[in-house]
């Protein structure tokens, strides 16, 4: 049976198709493509674990790494302040260096275990990224009074809550075996993030986007 996380990702992806034309000529169209990528990832995870009966770590580990690159490039395209763009460039360099350290010195088993250090490192950098964006968007006089109509705002709120919540449970899960509880908490965080994204689709107006 598909997980609750797979359900909410599928729902958000399905809803995004109805708003494709709305965002077709905006930067937000890339997030719809990202949702499709997320759906494919969760589908493959379900296929690996429940149909093929093999470990799904490579699927989700790949997802973590590629998601970071997407978020960084996505927000870099949204930022208007040159300083923030430079911070994104620095994050890319730091992350590429960290991947080398993680796999060659920390000896993280990409194919047989979850990349805990990598995920925590990614979450911290993306929390900083989203906060920088929210500060920038709040200081935009044209957007601030219509902020709930900004799709990027809803993406940011949902993503921020998810990244903040995922760090402690990832760390705890690396020391304790609580798969059932872990899956439930992760599902709750996914419902918060993708629920926020769905609200963004419903309430946003491309004329007030960032």
mmCIF file of N, CA and C in Angstrom, residues 2-126:
data_model
loop_
_atom_site.group_PDB
_atom_site.id
_atom_site.type_symbol
_atom_site.label_atom_id
_atom_site.label_comp_id
_atom_site.label_asym_id
_atom_site.label_seq_id
_atom_site.Cartn_x
_atom_site.Cartn_y
_atom_site.Cartn_z
ATOM 1 N N UNK A 2 0.601 2.216 -0.869
ATOM 2 C CA UNK A 2 1.397 3.452 -0.911
ATOM 3 C C UNK A 2 1.351 4.187 0.419
ATOM 4 N N UNK A 3 2.436 4.862 0.742
ATOM 5 C CA UNK A 3 2.525 5.602 1.998
ATOM 6 C C UNK A 3 1.718 6.895 1.919
ATOM 7 N N UNK A 4 1.367 7.486 3.075
ATOM 8 C CA UNK A 4 0.678 8.790 3.074
ATOM 9 C C UNK A 4 1.492 9.857 2.349
ATOM 10 N N UNK A 5 2.815 9.793 2.452
ATOM 11 C CA UNK A 5 3.670 10.762 1.759
ATOM 12 C C UNK A 5 3.496 10.654 0.254
ATOM 13 N N UNK A 6 3.420 9.422 -0.247
ATOM 14 C CA UNK A 6 3.211 9.203 -1.675
ATOM 15 C C UNK A 6 1.863 9.773 -2.114
ATOM 16 N N UNK A 7 0.871 9.638 -1.248
ATOM 17 C CA UNK A 7 -0.464 10.159 -1.556
ATOM 18 C C UNK A 7 -0.450 11.678 -1.711
ATOM 19 N N UNK A 8 0.144 12.395 -0.742
ATOM 20 C CA UNK A 8 0.119 13.854 -0.788
ATOM 21 C C UNK A 8 0.984 14.387 -1.923
ATOM 22 N N UNK A 9 2.111 13.714 -2.213
ATOM 23 C CA UNK A 9 2.949 14.119 -3.344
ATOM 24 C C UNK A 9 2.169 13.938 -4.648
ATOM 25 N N UNK A 10 1.460 12.822 -4.765
ATOM 26 C CA UNK A 10 0.664 12.557 -5.968
ATOM 27 C C UNK A 10 -0.443 13.584 -6.139
ATOM 28 N N UNK A 11 -1.089 13.941 -5.026
ATOM 29 C CA UNK A 11 -2.165 14.931 -5.071
ATOM 30 C C UNK A 11 -1.643 16.289 -5.512
ATOM 31 N N UNK A 12 -0.518 16.718 -4.939
ATOM 32 C CA UNK A 12 0.067 18.014 -5.298
ATOM 33 C C UNK A 12 0.487 18.030 -6.765
ATOM 34 N N UNK A 13 1.039 16.913 -7.239
ATOM 35 C CA UNK A 13 1.454 16.832 -8.647
ATOM 36 C C UNK A 13 0.252 16.897 -9.566
ATOM 37 N N UNK A 14 -0.810 16.177 -9.216
ATOM 38 C CA UNK A 14 -2.030 16.183 -10.025
ATOM 39 C C UNK A 14 -2.624 17.586 -10.100
ATOM 40 N N UNK A 15 -2.703 18.257 -8.956
ATOM 41 C CA UNK A 15 -3.261 19.609 -8.923
ATOM 42 C C UNK A 15 -2.410 20.564 -9.748
ATOM 43 N N UNK A 16 -1.101 20.357 -9.737
ATOM 44 C CA UNK A 16 -0.205 21.252 -10.477
ATOM 45 C C UNK A 16 -0.504 21.252 -11.973
ATOM 46 N N UNK A 17 -0.975 20.119 -12.484
ATOM 47 C CA UNK A 17 -1.273 20.035 -13.920
ATOM 48 C C UNK A 17 -2.391 20.998 -14.321
ATOM 49 N N UNK A 18 -3.325 21.233 -13.393
ATOM 50 C CA UNK A 18 -4.445 22.141 -13.682
ATOM 51 C C UNK A 18 -3.994 23.608 -13.713
ATOM 52 N N UNK A 19 -2.807 23.878 -13.159
ATOM 53 C CA UNK A 19 -2.308 25.245 -13.113
ATOM 54 C C UNK A 19 -1.084 25.433 -14.005
ATOM 55 N N UNK A 20 -0.859 24.474 -14.876
ATOM 56 C CA UNK A 20 0.320 24.533 -15.742
ATOM 57 C C UNK A 20 0.305 25.791 -16.610
ATOM 58 N N UNK A 21 -0.828 26.084 -17.231
ATOM 59 C CA UNK A 21 -0.926 27.257 -18.108
ATOM 60 C C UNK A 21 -0.734 28.551 -17.326
ATOM 61 N N UNK A 22 -1.167 28.539 -16.063
ATOM 62 C CA UNK A 22 -1.061 29.732 -15.223
ATOM 63 C C UNK A 22 0.399 30.119 -15.006
ATOM 64 N N UNK A 23 1.260 29.119 -14.889
ATOM 65 C CA UNK A 23 2.665 29.373 -14.593
ATOM 66 C C UNK A 23 3.589 29.106 -15.773
ATOM 67 N N UNK A 24 3.015 28.834 -16.924
ATOM 68 C CA UNK A 24 3.803 28.386 -18.080
ATOM 69 C C UNK A 24 4.937 29.326 -18.434
ATOM 70 N N UNK A 25 4.707 30.611 -18.322
ATOM 71 C CA UNK A 25 5.722 31.582 -18.727
ATOM 72 C C UNK A 25 6.343 32.288 -17.517
ATOM 73 N N UNK A 26 6.342 31.613 -16.381
ATOM 74 C CA UNK A 26 6.956 32.158 -15.177
ATOM 75 C C UNK A 26 8.026 31.191 -14.670
ATOM 76 N N UNK A 27 8.836 31.662 -13.744
ATOM 77 C CA UNK A 27 9.873 30.804 -13.166
ATOM 78 C C UNK A 27 9.278 29.672 -12.340
ATOM 79 N N UNK A 28 8.031 29.863 -11.899
ATOM 80 C CA UNK A 28 7.402 28.849 -11.052
ATOM 81 C C UNK A 28 7.097 27.558 -11.807
ATOM 82 N N UNK A 29 7.165 27.605 -13.121
ATOM 83 C CA UNK A 29 6.912 26.397 -13.901
ATOM 84 C C UNK A 29 7.914 25.310 -13.549
ATOM 85 N N UNK A 30 9.116 25.741 -13.152
ATOM 86 C CA UNK A 30 10.142 24.761 -12.798
ATOM 87 C C UNK A 30 9.750 23.963 -11.558
ATOM 88 N N UNK A 31 8.954 24.578 -10.698
ATOM 89 C CA UNK A 31 8.538 23.843 -9.495
ATOM 90 C C UNK A 31 7.523 22.763 -9.845
ATOM 91 N N UNK A 32 6.739 22.993 -10.868
ATOM 92 C CA UNK A 32 5.826 21.941 -11.326
ATOM 93 C C UNK A 32 6.626 20.753 -11.842
ATOM 94 N N UNK A 33 7.694 21.040 -12.566
ATOM 95 C CA UNK A 33 8.569 19.952 -13.034
ATOM 96 C C UNK A 33 9.186 19.221 -11.839
ATOM 97 N N UNK A 34 9.517 19.973 -10.801
ATOM 98 C CA UNK A 34 10.091 19.364 -9.599
ATOM 99 C C UNK A 34 9.070 18.451 -8.923
ATOM 100 N N UNK A 35 7.810 18.850 -8.913
ATOM 101 C CA UNK A 35 6.764 18.011 -8.336
ATOM 102 C C UNK A 35 6.639 16.694 -9.101
ATOM 103 N N UNK A 36 6.754 16.778 -10.409
ATOM 104 C CA UNK A 36 6.717 15.554 -11.225
ATOM 105 C C UNK A 36 7.898 14.654 -10.855
ATOM 106 N N UNK A 37 9.059 15.257 -10.680
ATOM 107 C CA UNK A 37 10.246 14.510 -10.267
ATOM 108 C C UNK A 37 10.025 13.870 -8.895
ATOM 109 N N UNK A 38 9.390 14.599 -7.977
ATOM 110 C CA UNK A 38 9.107 14.063 -6.645
ATOM 111 C C UNK A 38 8.147 12.879 -6.738
ATOM 112 N N UNK A 39 7.128 13.023 -7.570
ATOM 113 C CA UNK A 39 6.172 11.924 -7.754
ATOM 114 C C UNK A 39 6.867 10.676 -8.291
ATOM 115 N N UNK A 40 7.722 10.856 -9.284
ATOM 116 C CA UNK A 40 8.449 9.721 -9.864
ATOM 117 C C UNK A 40 9.320 9.053 -8.799
ATOM 118 N N UNK A 41 9.957 9.873 -7.956
ATOM 119 C CA UNK A 41 10.811 9.340 -6.892
ATOM 120 C C UNK A 41 10.018 8.485 -5.920
ATOM 121 N N UNK A 42 8.879 9.006 -5.453
ATOM 122 C CA UNK A 42 8.072 8.244 -4.497
ATOM 123 C C UNK A 42 7.470 7.001 -5.146
ATOM 124 N N UNK A 43 7.152 7.096 -6.421
ATOM 125 C CA UNK A 43 6.638 5.921 -7.132
ATOM 126 C C UNK A 43 7.723 4.837 -7.217
ATOM 127 N N UNK A 44 8.952 5.252 -7.551
ATOM 128 C CA UNK A 44 10.053 4.292 -7.624
ATOM 129 C C UNK A 44 10.353 3.709 -6.243
ATOM 130 N N UNK A 45 10.263 4.561 -5.207
ATOM 131 C CA UNK A 45 10.475 4.075 -3.849
ATOM 132 C C UNK A 45 9.467 3.009 -3.480
ATOM 133 N N UNK A 46 8.211 3.244 -3.829
ATOM 134 C CA UNK A 46 7.155 2.251 -3.584
ATOM 135 C C UNK A 46 7.415 0.986 -4.386
ATOM 136 N N UNK A 47 7.824 1.147 -5.629
ATOM 137 C CA UNK A 47 8.091 0.002 -6.499
ATOM 138 C C UNK A 47 9.252 -0.837 -5.957
ATOM 139 N N UNK A 48 10.324 -0.160 -5.560
ATOM 140 C CA UNK A 48 11.492 -0.878 -5.032
ATOM 141 C C UNK A 48 11.144 -1.659 -3.765
ATOM 142 N N UNK A 49 10.452 -0.980 -2.832
ATOM 143 C CA UNK A 49 10.230 -1.551 -1.504
ATOM 144 C C UNK A 49 9.119 -2.588 -1.470
ATOM 145 N N UNK A 50 8.005 -2.318 -2.148
ATOM 146 C CA UNK A 50 6.825 -3.173 -2.001
ATOM 147 C C UNK A 50 6.585 -4.127 -3.160
ATOM 148 N N UNK A 51 7.136 -3.825 -4.307
ATOM 149 C CA UNK A 51 6.912 -4.698 -5.471
ATOM 150 C C UNK A 51 8.146 -5.554 -5.750
ATOM 151 N N UNK A 52 9.293 -4.893 -5.904
ATOM 152 C CA UNK A 52 10.522 -5.617 -6.191
ATOM 153 C C UNK A 52 11.171 -6.194 -4.937
ATOM 154 N N UNK A 53 10.733 -5.675 -3.755
ATOM 155 C CA UNK A 53 11.253 -6.148 -2.468
ATOM 156 C C UNK A 53 12.767 -5.934 -2.349
ATOM 157 N N UNK A 54 13.233 -4.778 -2.773
ATOM 158 C CA UNK A 54 14.643 -4.440 -2.628
ATOM 159 C C UNK A 54 14.749 -3.094 -1.918
ATOM 160 N N UNK A 55 15.937 -2.782 -1.412
ATOM 161 C CA UNK A 55 16.100 -1.552 -0.633
ATOM 162 C C UNK A 55 15.895 -0.323 -1.521
ATOM 163 N N UNK A 56 15.293 0.699 -0.930
ATOM 164 C CA UNK A 56 14.976 1.911 -1.691
ATOM 165 C C UNK A 56 15.903 3.070 -1.369
ATOM 166 N N UNK A 57 16.971 2.819 -0.602
ATOM 167 C CA UNK A 57 17.885 3.901 -0.227
ATOM 168 C C UNK A 57 18.460 4.662 -1.428
ATOM 169 N N UNK A 58 18.905 3.959 -2.499
ATOM 170 C CA UNK A 58 19.468 4.705 -3.634
ATOM 171 C C UNK A 58 18.489 5.695 -4.252
ATOM 172 N N UNK A 59 17.202 5.339 -4.234
ATOM 173 C CA UNK A 59 16.177 6.216 -4.814
ATOM 174 C C UNK A 59 16.081 7.516 -4.028
ATOM 175 N N UNK A 60 15.926 7.401 -2.719
ATOM 176 C CA UNK A 60 15.733 8.595 -1.897
ATOM 177 C C UNK A 60 17.037 9.359 -1.660
ATOM 178 N N UNK A 61 18.157 8.662 -1.662
ATOM 179 C CA UNK A 61 19.441 9.357 -1.557
ATOM 180 C C UNK A 61 19.689 10.234 -2.782
ATOM 181 N N UNK A 62 19.374 9.691 -3.948
ATOM 182 C CA UNK A 62 19.492 10.472 -5.184
ATOM 183 C C UNK A 62 18.558 11.667 -5.149
ATOM 184 N N UNK A 63 17.362 11.452 -4.611
ATOM 185 C CA UNK A 63 16.360 12.513 -4.507
ATOM 186 C C UNK A 63 16.858 13.657 -3.628
ATOM 187 N N UNK A 64 17.472 13.322 -2.493
ATOM 188 C CA UNK A 64 17.995 14.343 -1.582
ATOM 189 C C UNK A 64 19.029 15.217 -2.284
ATOM 190 N N UNK A 65 19.951 14.570 -2.975
ATOM 191 C CA UNK A 65 21.038 15.305 -3.636
ATOM 192 C C UNK A 65 20.509 16.191 -4.755
ATOM 193 N N UNK A 66 19.684 15.632 -5.623
ATOM 194 C CA UNK A 66 19.159 16.402 -6.754
ATOM 195 C C UNK A 66 18.199 17.493 -6.297
ATOM 196 N N UNK A 67 17.460 17.236 -5.211
ATOM 197 C CA UNK A 67 16.544 18.254 -4.675
ATOM 198 C C UNK A 67 17.309 19.481 -4.217
ATOM 199 N N UNK A 68 18.465 19.257 -3.599
ATOM 200 C CA UNK A 68 19.273 20.395 -3.156
ATOM 201 C C UNK A 68 19.656 21.275 -4.344
ATOM 202 N N UNK A 69 20.157 20.643 -5.402
ATOM 203 C CA UNK A 69 20.561 21.415 -6.574
ATOM 204 C C UNK A 69 19.371 22.157 -7.178
ATOM 205 N N UNK A 70 18.208 21.496 -7.200
ATOM 206 C CA UNK A 70 17.026 22.185 -7.732
ATOM 207 C C UNK A 70 16.693 23.414 -6.895
ATOM 208 N N UNK A 71 16.605 23.246 -5.575
ATOM 209 C CA UNK A 71 16.223 24.354 -4.703
ATOM 210 C C UNK A 71 17.192 25.524 -4.824
ATOM 211 N N UNK A 72 18.473 25.211 -4.870
ATOM 212 C CA UNK A 72 19.462 26.280 -4.958
ATOM 213 C C UNK A 72 19.327 27.047 -6.274
ATOM 214 N N UNK A 73 19.222 26.330 -7.377
ATOM 215 C CA UNK A 73 19.089 27.005 -8.668
ATOM 216 C C UNK A 73 17.744 27.733 -8.777
ATOM 217 N N UNK A 74 16.692 27.148 -8.195
ATOM 218 C CA UNK A 74 15.370 27.770 -8.227
ATOM 219 C C UNK A 74 15.384 29.098 -7.472
ATOM 220 N N UNK A 75 15.895 29.069 -6.246
ATOM 221 C CA UNK A 75 15.912 30.307 -5.459
ATOM 222 C C UNK A 75 16.914 31.314 -6.004
ATOM 223 N N UNK A 76 17.984 30.829 -6.565
ATOM 224 C CA UNK A 76 18.949 31.749 -7.171
ATOM 225 C C UNK A 76 18.279 32.539 -8.293
ATOM 226 N N UNK A 77 17.381 31.868 -9.028
ATOM 227 C CA UNK A 77 16.680 32.551 -10.122
ATOM 228 C C UNK A 77 15.664 33.560 -9.592
ATOM 229 N N UNK A 78 15.195 33.352 -8.347
ATOM 230 C CA UNK A 78 14.210 34.254 -7.766
ATOM 231 C C UNK A 78 14.843 35.451 -7.073
ATOM 232 N N UNK A 79 16.000 35.231 -6.477
ATOM 233 C CA UNK A 79 16.659 36.316 -5.737
ATOM 234 C C UNK A 79 16.950 37.511 -6.640
ATOM 235 N N UNK A 80 16.744 38.697 -6.098
ATOM 236 C CA UNK A 80 17.065 39.926 -6.821
ATOM 237 C C UNK A 80 18.307 40.603 -6.252
ATOM 238 N N UNK A 81 18.633 40.251 -5.028
ATOM 239 C CA UNK A 81 19.828 40.832 -4.406
ATOM 240 C C UNK A 81 21.061 40.026 -4.819
ATOM 241 N N UNK A 82 22.059 40.744 -5.310
ATOM 242 C CA UNK A 82 23.282 40.085 -5.750
ATOM 243 C C UNK A 82 23.966 39.322 -4.635
ATOM 244 N N UNK A 83 23.864 39.821 -3.405
ATOM 245 C CA UNK A 83 24.492 39.147 -2.264
ATOM 246 C C UNK A 83 23.913 37.750 -2.069
ATOM 247 N N UNK A 84 22.593 37.656 -2.177
ATOM 248 C CA UNK A 84 21.949 36.359 -1.992
ATOM 249 C C UNK A 84 22.300 35.377 -3.112
ATOM 250 N N UNK A 85 22.439 35.898 -4.322
ATOM 251 C CA UNK A 85 22.857 35.038 -5.432
ATOM 252 C C UNK A 85 24.257 34.479 -5.189
ATOM 253 N N UNK A 86 25.126 35.315 -4.631
ATOM 254 C CA UNK A 86 26.491 34.867 -4.342
ATOM 255 C C UNK A 86 26.494 33.810 -3.235
ATOM 256 N N UNK A 87 25.591 33.960 -2.273
ATOM 257 C CA UNK A 87 25.479 32.958 -1.208
ATOM 258 C C UNK A 87 25.059 31.617 -1.796
ATOM 259 N N UNK A 88 24.146 31.639 -2.771
ATOM 260 C CA UNK A 88 23.724 30.399 -3.437
ATOM 261 C C UNK A 88 24.898 29.762 -4.178
ATOM 262 N N UNK A 89 25.706 30.589 -4.817
ATOM 263 C CA UNK A 89 26.897 30.065 -5.508
ATOM 264 C C UNK A 89 27.852 29.403 -4.502
ATOM 265 N N UNK A 90 28.007 30.038 -3.338
ATOM 266 C CA UNK A 90 28.880 29.482 -2.301
ATOM 267 C C UNK A 90 28.322 28.165 -1.774
ATOM 268 N N UNK A 91 27.002 28.099 -1.602
ATOM 269 C CA UNK A 91 26.369 26.863 -1.131
ATOM 270 C C UNK A 91 26.617 25.715 -2.111
ATOM 271 N N UNK A 92 26.543 26.014 -3.402
ATOM 272 C CA UNK A 92 26.797 24.984 -4.408
ATOM 273 C C UNK A 92 28.214 24.435 -4.295
ATOM 274 N N UNK A 93 29.164 25.332 -4.121
ATOM 275 C CA UNK A 93 30.566 24.915 -3.992
ATOM 276 C C UNK A 93 30.768 24.102 -2.716
ATOM 277 N N UNK A 94 30.210 24.605 -1.597
ATOM 278 C CA UNK A 94 30.344 23.902 -0.323
ATOM 279 C C UNK A 94 29.724 22.512 -0.401
ATOM 280 N N UNK A 95 28.592 22.436 -1.065
ATOM 281 C CA UNK A 95 27.889 21.145 -1.115
ATOM 282 C C UNK A 95 28.651 20.131 -1.959
ATOM 283 N N UNK A 96 29.170 20.570 -3.075
ATOM 284 C CA UNK A 96 29.961 19.661 -3.915
ATOM 285 C C UNK A 96 31.167 19.137 -3.132
ATOM 286 N N UNK A 97 31.790 20.026 -2.351
ATOM 287 C CA UNK A 97 32.924 19.616 -1.511
ATOM 288 C C UNK A 97 32.460 18.641 -0.431
ATOM 289 N N UNK A 98 31.282 18.927 0.150
ATOM 290 C CA UNK A 98 30.754 18.068 1.213
ATOM 291 C C UNK A 98 30.427 16.669 0.692
ATOM 292 N N UNK A 99 29.907 16.582 -0.521
ATOM 293 C CA UNK A 99 29.606 15.271 -1.112
ATOM 294 C C UNK A 99 30.871 14.424 -1.178
ATOM 295 N N UNK A 100 31.968 15.034 -1.586
ATOM 296 C CA UNK A 100 33.235 14.305 -1.660
ATOM 297 C C UNK A 100 33.678 13.833 -0.274
ATOM 298 N N UNK A 101 33.549 14.725 0.708
ATOM 299 C CA UNK A 101 33.917 14.372 2.079
ATOM 300 C C UNK A 101 33.021 13.254 2.605
ATOM 301 N N UNK A 102 31.728 13.375 2.343
ATOM 302 C CA UNK A 102 30.756 12.417 2.857
ATOM 303 C C UNK A 102 31.005 11.011 2.324
ATOM 304 N N UNK A 103 31.265 10.913 1.039
ATOM 305 C CA UNK A 103 31.400 9.594 0.417
ATOM 306 C C UNK A 103 32.802 8.997 0.536
ATOM 307 N N UNK A 104 33.827 9.850 0.530
ATOM 308 C CA UNK A 104 35.185 9.319 0.519
ATOM 309 C C UNK A 104 35.871 9.309 1.888
ATOM 310 N N UNK A 105 35.425 10.191 2.793
ATOM 311 C CA UNK A 105 36.059 10.243 4.110
ATOM 312 C C UNK A 105 35.121 9.743 5.220
ATOM 313 N N UNK A 106 33.844 10.152 5.157
ATOM 314 C CA UNK A 106 32.883 9.654 6.139
ATOM 315 C C UNK A 106 32.365 8.272 5.770
ATOM 316 N N UNK A 107 32.652 7.864 4.530
ATOM 317 C CA UNK A 107 32.329 6.522 4.043
ATOM 318 C C UNK A 107 30.824 6.209 4.110
ATOM 319 N N UNK A 108 30.009 7.187 3.751
ATOM 320 C CA UNK A 108 28.573 6.956 3.721
ATOM 321 C C UNK A 108 28.229 5.924 2.653
ATOM 322 N N UNK A 109 27.410 4.933 3.045
ATOM 323 C CA UNK A 109 27.034 3.856 2.118
ATOM 324 C C UNK A 109 25.805 4.284 1.326
ATOM 325 N N UNK A 110 26.019 4.820 0.134
ATOM 326 C CA UNK A 110 24.943 5.382 -0.670
ATOM 327 C C UNK A 110 23.887 4.347 -1.036
ATOM 328 N N UNK A 111 24.306 3.126 -1.327
ATOM 329 C CA UNK A 111 23.392 2.105 -1.840
ATOM 330 C C UNK A 111 22.766 1.236 -0.757
ATOM 331 N N UNK A 112 23.280 1.294 0.456
ATOM 332 C CA UNK A 112 22.776 0.405 1.502
ATOM 333 C C UNK A 112 22.310 1.117 2.762
ATOM 334 N N UNK A 113 22.405 2.447 2.779
ATOM 335 C CA UNK A 113 21.983 3.190 3.967
ATOM 336 C C UNK A 113 21.539 4.586 3.564
ATOM 337 N N UNK A 114 20.806 5.225 4.452
ATOM 338 C CA UNK A 114 20.329 6.578 4.172
ATOM 339 C C UNK A 114 21.443 7.583 4.461
ATOM 340 N N UNK A 115 21.588 8.585 3.604
ATOM 341 C CA UNK A 115 22.671 9.569 3.739
ATOM 342 C C UNK A 115 22.275 10.624 4.786
ATOM 343 N N UNK A 116 22.484 10.278 6.049
ATOM 344 C CA UNK A 116 22.047 11.115 7.165
ATOM 345 C C UNK A 116 22.772 12.453 7.191
ATOM 346 N N UNK A 117 24.110 12.423 7.197
ATOM 347 C CA UNK A 117 24.889 13.666 7.259
ATOM 348 C C UNK A 117 24.544 14.586 6.097
ATOM 349 N N UNK A 118 24.420 13.987 4.925
ATOM 350 C CA UNK A 118 24.108 14.749 3.726
ATOM 351 C C UNK A 118 22.746 15.427 3.856
ATOM 352 N N UNK A 119 21.765 14.689 4.339
ATOM 353 C CA UNK A 119 20.406 15.225 4.467
ATOM 354 C C UNK A 119 20.354 16.375 5.456
ATOM 355 N N UNK A 120 21.022 16.222 6.588
ATOM 356 C CA UNK A 120 21.044 17.282 7.599
ATOM 357 C C UNK A 120 21.749 18.519 7.048
ATOM 358 N N UNK A 121 22.873 18.315 6.376
ATOM 359 C CA UNK A 121 23.623 19.423 5.781
ATOM 360 C C UNK A 121 22.767 20.163 4.749
ATOM 361 N N UNK A 122 22.072 19.400 3.922
ATOM 362 C CA UNK A 122 21.182 19.975 2.913
ATOM 363 C C UNK A 122 20.076 20.787 3.580
ATOM 364 N N UNK A 123 19.449 20.204 4.602
ATOM 365 C CA UNK A 123 18.341 20.879 5.280
ATOM 366 C C UNK A 123 18.772 22.203 5.888
ATOM 367 N N UNK A 124 19.959 22.228 6.508
ATOM 368 C CA UNK A 124 20.455 23.464 7.123
ATOM 369 C C UNK A 124 20.666 24.554 6.078
ATOM 370 N N UNK A 125 21.303 24.197 4.973
ATOM 371 C CA UNK A 125 21.550 25.196 3.922
ATOM 372 C C UNK A 125 20.251 25.676 3.288
ATOM 373 N N UNK A 126 19.282 24.785 3.147
ATOM 374 C CA UNK A 126 18.020 25.197 2.533
ATOM 375 C C UNK A 126 17.171 26.020 3.490
#
